[in-house]
Short mmCIF file of C-alpha atoms and ligand atoms in Angstrom, two decimals:
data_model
loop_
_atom_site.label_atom_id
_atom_site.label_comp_id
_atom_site.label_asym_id
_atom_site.label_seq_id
_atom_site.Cartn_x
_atom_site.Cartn_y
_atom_site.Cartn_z
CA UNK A 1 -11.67 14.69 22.65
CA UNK A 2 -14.28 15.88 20.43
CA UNK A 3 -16.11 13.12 17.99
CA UNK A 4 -14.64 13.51 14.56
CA UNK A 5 -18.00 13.84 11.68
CA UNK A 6 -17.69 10.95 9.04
CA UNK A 7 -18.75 13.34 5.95
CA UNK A 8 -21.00 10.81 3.71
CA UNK A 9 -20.72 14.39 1.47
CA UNK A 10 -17.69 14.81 0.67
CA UNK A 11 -16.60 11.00 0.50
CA UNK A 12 -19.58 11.23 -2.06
CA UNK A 13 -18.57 13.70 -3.96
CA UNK A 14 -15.20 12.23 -4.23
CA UNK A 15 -16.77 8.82 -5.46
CA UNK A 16 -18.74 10.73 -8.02
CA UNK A 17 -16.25 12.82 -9.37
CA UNK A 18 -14.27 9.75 -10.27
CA UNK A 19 -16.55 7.90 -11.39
CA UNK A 20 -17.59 11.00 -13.73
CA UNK A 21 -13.70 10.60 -15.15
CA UNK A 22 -14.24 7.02 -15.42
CA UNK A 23 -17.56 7.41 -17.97
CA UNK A 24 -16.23 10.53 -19.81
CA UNK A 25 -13.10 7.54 -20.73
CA UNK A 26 -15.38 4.70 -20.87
CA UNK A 27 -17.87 6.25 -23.16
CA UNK A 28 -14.92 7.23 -25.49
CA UNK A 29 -13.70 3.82 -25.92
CA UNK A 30 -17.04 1.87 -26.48
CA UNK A 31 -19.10 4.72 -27.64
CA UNK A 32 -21.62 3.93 -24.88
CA UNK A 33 -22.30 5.64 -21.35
CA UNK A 34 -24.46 3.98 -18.49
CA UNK A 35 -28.13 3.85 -18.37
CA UNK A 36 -30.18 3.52 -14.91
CA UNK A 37 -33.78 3.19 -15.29
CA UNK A 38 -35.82 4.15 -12.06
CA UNK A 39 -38.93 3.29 -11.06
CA UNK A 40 -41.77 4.95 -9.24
CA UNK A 41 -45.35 3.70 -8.19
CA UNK A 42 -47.50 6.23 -7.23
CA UNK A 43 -47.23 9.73 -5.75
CA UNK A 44 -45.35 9.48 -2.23
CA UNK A 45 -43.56 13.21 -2.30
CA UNK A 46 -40.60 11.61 -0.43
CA UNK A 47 -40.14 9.23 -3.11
CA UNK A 48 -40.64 11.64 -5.26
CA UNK A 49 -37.95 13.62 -3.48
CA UNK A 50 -35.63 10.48 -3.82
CA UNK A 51 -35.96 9.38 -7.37
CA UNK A 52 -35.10 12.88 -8.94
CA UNK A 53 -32.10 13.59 -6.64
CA UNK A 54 -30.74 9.72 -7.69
CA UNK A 55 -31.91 10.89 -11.61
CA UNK A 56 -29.85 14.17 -11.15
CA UNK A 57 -27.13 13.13 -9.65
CA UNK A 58 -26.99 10.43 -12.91
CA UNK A 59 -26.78 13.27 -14.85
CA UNK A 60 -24.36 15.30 -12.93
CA UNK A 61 -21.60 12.86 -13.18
CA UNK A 62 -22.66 12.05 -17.46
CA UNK A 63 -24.71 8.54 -16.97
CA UNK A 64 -28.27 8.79 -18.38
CA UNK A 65 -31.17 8.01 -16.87
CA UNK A 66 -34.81 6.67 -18.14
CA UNK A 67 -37.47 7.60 -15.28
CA UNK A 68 -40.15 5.77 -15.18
CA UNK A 69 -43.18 7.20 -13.14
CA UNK A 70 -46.53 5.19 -12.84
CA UNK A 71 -49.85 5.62 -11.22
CA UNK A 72 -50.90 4.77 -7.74
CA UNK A 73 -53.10 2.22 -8.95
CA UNK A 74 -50.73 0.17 -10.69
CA UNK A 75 -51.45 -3.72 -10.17
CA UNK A 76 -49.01 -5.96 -9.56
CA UNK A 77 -48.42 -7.40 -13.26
CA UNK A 78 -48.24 -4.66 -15.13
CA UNK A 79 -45.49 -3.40 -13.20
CA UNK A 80 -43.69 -6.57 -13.40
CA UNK A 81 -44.48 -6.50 -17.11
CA UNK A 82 -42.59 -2.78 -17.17
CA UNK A 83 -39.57 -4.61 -15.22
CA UNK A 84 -39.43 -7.50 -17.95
CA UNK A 85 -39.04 -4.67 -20.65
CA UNK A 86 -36.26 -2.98 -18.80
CA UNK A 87 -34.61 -6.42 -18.40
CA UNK A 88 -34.67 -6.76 -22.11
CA UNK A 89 -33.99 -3.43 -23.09
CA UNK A 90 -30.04 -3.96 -23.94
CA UNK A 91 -29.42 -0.52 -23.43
CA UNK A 92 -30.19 -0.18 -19.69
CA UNK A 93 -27.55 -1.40 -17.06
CA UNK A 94 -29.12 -1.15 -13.94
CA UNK A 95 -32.90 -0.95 -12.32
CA UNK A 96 -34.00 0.98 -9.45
CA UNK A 97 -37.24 0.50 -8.07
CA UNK A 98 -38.07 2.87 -5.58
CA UNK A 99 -39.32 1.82 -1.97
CA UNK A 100 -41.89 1.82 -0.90
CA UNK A 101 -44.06 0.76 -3.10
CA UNK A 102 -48.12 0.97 -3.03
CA UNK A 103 -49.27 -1.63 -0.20
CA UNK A 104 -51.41 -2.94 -2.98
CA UNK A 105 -47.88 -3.81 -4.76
CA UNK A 106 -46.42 -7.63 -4.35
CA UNK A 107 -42.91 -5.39 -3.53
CA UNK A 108 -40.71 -8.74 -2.74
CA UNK A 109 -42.26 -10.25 -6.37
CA UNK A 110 -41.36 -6.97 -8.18
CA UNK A 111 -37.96 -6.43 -6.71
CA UNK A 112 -37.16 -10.20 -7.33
CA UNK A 113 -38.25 -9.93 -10.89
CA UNK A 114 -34.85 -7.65 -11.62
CA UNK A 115 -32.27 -9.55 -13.03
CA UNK A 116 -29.45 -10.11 -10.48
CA UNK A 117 -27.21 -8.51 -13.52
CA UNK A 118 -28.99 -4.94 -13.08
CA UNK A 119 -29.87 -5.49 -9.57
CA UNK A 120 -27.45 -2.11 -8.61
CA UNK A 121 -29.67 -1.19 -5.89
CA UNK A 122 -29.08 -4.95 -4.46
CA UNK A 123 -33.02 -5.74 -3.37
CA UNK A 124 -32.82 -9.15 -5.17
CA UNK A 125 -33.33 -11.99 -2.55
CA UNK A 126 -30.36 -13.77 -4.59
CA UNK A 127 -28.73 -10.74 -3.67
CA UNK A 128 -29.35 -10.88 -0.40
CA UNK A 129 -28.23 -14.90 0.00
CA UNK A 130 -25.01 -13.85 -2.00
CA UNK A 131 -24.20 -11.03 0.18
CA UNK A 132 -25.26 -13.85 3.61
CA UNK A 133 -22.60 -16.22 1.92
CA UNK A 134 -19.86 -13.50 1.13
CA UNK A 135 -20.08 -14.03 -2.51
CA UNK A 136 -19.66 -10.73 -4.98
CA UNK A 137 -22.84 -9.27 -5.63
CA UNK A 138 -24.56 -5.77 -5.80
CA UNK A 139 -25.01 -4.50 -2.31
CA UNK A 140 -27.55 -2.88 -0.76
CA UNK A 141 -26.81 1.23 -1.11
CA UNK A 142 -26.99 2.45 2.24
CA UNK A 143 -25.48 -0.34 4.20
CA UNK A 144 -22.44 -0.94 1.75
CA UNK A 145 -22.48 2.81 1.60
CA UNK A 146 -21.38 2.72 5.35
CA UNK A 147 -18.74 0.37 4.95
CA UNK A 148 -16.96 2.45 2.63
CA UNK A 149 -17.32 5.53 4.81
CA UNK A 150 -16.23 3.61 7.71
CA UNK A 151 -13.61 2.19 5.05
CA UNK A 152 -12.17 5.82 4.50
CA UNK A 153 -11.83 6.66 8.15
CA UNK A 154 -10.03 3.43 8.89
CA UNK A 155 -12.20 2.13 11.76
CA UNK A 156 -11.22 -1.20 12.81
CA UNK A 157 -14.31 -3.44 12.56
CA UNK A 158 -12.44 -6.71 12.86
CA UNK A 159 -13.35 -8.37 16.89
CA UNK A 160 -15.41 -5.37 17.77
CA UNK A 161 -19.01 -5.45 19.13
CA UNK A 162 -21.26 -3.84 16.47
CA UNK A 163 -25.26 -3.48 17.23
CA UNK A 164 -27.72 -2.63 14.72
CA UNK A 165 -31.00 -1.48 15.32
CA UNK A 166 -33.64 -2.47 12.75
CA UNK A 167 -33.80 -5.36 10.33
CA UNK A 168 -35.22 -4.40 7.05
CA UNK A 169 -34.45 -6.55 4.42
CA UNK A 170 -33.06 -3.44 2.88
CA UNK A 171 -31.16 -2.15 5.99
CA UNK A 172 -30.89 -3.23 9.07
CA UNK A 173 -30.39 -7.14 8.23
CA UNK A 174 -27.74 -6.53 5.25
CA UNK A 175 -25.73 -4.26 7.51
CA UNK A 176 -25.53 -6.33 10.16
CA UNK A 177 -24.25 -9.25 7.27
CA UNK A 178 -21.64 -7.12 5.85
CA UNK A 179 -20.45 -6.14 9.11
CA UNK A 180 -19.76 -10.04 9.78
CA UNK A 181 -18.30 -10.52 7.06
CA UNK A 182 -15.47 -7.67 8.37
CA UNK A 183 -15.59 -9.56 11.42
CA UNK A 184 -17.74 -7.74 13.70
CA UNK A 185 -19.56 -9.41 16.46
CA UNK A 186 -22.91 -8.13 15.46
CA UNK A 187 -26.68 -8.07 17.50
CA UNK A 188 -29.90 -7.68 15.76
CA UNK A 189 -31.93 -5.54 17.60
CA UNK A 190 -35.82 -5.05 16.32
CA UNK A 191 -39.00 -3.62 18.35
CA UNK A 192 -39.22 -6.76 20.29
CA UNK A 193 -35.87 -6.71 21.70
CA UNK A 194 -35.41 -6.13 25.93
CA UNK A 195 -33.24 -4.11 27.15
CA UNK A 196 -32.23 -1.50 24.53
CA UNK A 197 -30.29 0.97 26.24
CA UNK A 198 -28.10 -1.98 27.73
CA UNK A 199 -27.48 -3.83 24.05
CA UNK A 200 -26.77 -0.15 22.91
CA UNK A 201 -24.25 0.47 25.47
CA UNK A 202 -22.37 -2.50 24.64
CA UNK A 203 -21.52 -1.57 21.08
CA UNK A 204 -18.17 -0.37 20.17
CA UNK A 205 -20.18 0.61 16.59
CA UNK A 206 -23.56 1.41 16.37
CA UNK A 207 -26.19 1.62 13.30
CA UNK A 208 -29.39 3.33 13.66
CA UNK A 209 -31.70 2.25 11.05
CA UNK A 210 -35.03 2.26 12.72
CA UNK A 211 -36.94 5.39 10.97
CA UNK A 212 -37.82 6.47 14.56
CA UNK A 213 -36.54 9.94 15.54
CA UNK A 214 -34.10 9.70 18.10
CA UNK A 215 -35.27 6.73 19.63
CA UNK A 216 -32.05 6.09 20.60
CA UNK A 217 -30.47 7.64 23.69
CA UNK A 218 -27.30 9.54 23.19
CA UNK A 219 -26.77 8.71 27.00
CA UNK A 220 -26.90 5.23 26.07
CA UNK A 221 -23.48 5.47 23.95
CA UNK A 222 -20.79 4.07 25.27
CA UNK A 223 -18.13 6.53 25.48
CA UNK A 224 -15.25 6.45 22.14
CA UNK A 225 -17.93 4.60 20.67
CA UNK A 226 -18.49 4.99 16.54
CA UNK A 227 -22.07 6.00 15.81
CA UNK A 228 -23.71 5.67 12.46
CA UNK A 229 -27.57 7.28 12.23
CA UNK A 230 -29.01 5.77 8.95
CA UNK A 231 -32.44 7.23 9.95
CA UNK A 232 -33.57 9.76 8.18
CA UNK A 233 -37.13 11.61 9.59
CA UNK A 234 -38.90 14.23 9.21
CA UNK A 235 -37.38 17.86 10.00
CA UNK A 236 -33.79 16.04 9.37
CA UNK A 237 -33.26 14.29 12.84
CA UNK A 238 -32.25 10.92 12.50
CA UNK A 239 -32.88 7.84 14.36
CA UNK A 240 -29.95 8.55 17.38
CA UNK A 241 -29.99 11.44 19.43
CA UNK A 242 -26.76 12.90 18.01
CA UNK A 243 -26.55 15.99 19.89
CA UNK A 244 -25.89 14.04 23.19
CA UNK A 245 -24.40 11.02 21.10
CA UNK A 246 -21.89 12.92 19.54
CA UNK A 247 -20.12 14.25 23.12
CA UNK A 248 -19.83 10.31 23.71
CA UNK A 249 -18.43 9.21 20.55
CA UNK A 250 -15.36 8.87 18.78
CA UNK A 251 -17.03 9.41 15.23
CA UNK A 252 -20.27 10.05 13.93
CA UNK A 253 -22.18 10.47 10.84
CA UNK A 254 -24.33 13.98 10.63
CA UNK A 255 -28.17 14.12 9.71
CA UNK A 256 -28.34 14.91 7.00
CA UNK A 257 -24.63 14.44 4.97
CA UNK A 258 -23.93 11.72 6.72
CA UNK A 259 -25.01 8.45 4.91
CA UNK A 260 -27.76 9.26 2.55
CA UNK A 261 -25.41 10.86 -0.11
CA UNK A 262 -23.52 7.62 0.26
CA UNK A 263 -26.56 5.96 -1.04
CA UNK A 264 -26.92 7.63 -3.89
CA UNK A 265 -22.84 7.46 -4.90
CA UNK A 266 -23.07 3.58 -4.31
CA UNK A 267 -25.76 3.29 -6.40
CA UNK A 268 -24.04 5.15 -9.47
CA UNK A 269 -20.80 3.22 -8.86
CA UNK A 270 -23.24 -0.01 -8.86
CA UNK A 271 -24.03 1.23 -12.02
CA UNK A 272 -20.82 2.01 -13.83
CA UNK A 273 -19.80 -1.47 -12.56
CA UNK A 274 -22.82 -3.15 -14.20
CA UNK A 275 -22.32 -1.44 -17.66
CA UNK A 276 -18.33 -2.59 -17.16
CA UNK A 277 -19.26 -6.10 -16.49
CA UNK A 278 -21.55 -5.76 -19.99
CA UNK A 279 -18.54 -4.57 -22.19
P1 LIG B 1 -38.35 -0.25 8.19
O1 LIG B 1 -38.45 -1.20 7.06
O2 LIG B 1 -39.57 0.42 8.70
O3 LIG B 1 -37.65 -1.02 9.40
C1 LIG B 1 -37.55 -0.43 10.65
C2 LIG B 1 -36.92 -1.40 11.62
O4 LIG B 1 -36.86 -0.77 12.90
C3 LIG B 1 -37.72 -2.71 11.81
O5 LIG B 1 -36.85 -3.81 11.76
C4 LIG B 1 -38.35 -2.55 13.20
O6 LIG B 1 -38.48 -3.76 13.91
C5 LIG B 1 -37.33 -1.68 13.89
N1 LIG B 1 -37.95 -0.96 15.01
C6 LIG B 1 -39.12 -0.29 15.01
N2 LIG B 1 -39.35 0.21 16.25
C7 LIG B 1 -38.34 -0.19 17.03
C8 LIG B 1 -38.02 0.01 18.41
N3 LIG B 1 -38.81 0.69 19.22
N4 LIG B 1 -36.89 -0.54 18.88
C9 LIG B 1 -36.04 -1.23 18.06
N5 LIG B 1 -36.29 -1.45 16.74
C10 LIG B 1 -37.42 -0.91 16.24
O7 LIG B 1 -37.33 0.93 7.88
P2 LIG B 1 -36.05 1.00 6.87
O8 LIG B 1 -36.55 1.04 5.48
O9 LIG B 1 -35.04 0.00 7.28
O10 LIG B 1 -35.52 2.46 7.23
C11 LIG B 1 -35.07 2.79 8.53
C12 LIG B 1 -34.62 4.26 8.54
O11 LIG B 1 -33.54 4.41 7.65
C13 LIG B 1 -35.68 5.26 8.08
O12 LIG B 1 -35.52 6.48 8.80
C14 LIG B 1 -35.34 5.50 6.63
O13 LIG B 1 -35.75 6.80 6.17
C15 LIG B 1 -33.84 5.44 6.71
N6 LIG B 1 -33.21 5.09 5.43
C16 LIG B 1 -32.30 5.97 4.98
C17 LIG B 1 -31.69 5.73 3.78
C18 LIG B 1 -30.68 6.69 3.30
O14 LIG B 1 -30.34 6.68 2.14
N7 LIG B 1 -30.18 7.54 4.19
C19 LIG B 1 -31.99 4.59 3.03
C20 LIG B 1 -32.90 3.66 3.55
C21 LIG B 1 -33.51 3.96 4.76
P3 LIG B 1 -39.49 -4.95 13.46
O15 LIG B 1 -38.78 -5.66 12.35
O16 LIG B 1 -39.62 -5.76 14.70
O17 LIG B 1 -40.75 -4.29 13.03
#
């Protein structure tokens, strides 16, 4: 049986186009349409890459957004001092600052300085300890953007042996949380863990979210297994060696239209739902 491809694109672009119906309605009730700001420090071109898509697909679906673009040698207070005015600034619902940020940056300071309220891209530690104690929050994008794809395809996560490899605060450690909270039996894995291959085997789902390309063996899949690359590297290969994966597996996301239009969707919806809780 051939792996069926969980299309992060076309889930997407069904999340967007309803949301787009739900802002054309929204803004003629209250006269009023969503605002995301986004932030960038400094000239990364990937960044770069990411901010405008997230701006224009804002646009695409009638939210506005306010970019914000500042120079590589921003210190760490005035760029708190820019997220304090965004805080204030009544007319903007939710704050994006894009990672990562100069190493000269206090990142966790600036992140945490968001106010949990426009926190869409869920980076806020409180986040974070919401998310660890199953409270509602904003989630992380691309981890909660998983758990809707895997949502749409039905997969049973409830008793089953999920591994995750990586554990950024933005990734790796807020997937493997949500996937507890559905019930998974979840490992950590991180670059000090032994035995890879064999923790890899064991999982019934697997998350790559490492940023290494195809670290992961697709021999190492165990076979009917569901396998979900959030890696994203340079000439579009992920972190899981999908080609050999995907003859193992029962489903699989593609590089790229896989998860990182998720991302994006989740963070619009994040949005919308932030400028819904402010009516
Ligand atoms: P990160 O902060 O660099 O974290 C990488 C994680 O991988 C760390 O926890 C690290 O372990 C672990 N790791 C490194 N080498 C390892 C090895 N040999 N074996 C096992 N674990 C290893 O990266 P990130 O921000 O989470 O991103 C990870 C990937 O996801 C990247 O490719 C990124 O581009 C992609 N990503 C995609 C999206 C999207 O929208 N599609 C969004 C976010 C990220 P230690 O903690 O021990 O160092």
């Amino acid at each position: 049986m051939s792996s069926i491809i969980l299309d992060g694109k076309k889930l997407s672009e069904k999340i967007k186009s309803s949301l787009k119906e739900e802002i054309t309605s929204l803004k003629s009730k209250s006269g009023k349409q969503p605002t995301l700001a986004t932030i960038l420090v400094g000239s990364n071109s990937s960044s770069q890459t990411y901010v405008n898509m997230k701006v224009k697909s804002c646009e695409s679906i009638g939210m506005t957004s306010k970019k914000i673009e500042l120079p590589e040698n921003t210190t760490t207070e005035e760029l708190l001092s820019v997220i304090d005015s965004l805080n204030n600034d009544k007319s903007v619902n939710g704050i994006l600052l894009q990672h990562p940020s100069p190493k000269a940056i206090d990142e966790r300071l600036a992140f945490d300085r968001i106010l949990p309220e426009k926190d869409v891209d869920g980076v806020t530690t409180l986040s974070f300890g919401k998310l660890s104690m199953g409270e509602k929050t904003f989630y992380p994008c691309t981890p909660y953007g998983i758990m809707l794809l895997m949502e749409e395809y039905n997969i049973p996560l409830s008793g089953k042996n999920a591994v995750v490899v990586g554990r950024s605060a933005i990734l790796g450690k807020p997937m493997a949380m949500l996937l507890l909270d559905k019930n998974a039996t979840v490992t950590i894995c991180h670059s000090q863990t032994k035995n890879l291959p064999d923790l890899v085997h064991s999982a019934d789902i697997i998350v790559g979210a490492v940023g290494k390309p195809e670290l992961i063996k697709g021999e190492w899949i165990k076979k009917g297994a569901v396998v979900i690359d959030a890696g994203y590297n340079a000439g579009n290969v992920g972190d899981i060696e999908l080609s050999v994966a995907s003859l193992r597996s029962s489903y699989h996301t593609p590089v790229p239209g896989g998860v990182g239009p998720m991302t994006i969707s989740v963070l619009l919806k994040q949005t919308v739902d932030s400028f819904k809780a402010g009516l």
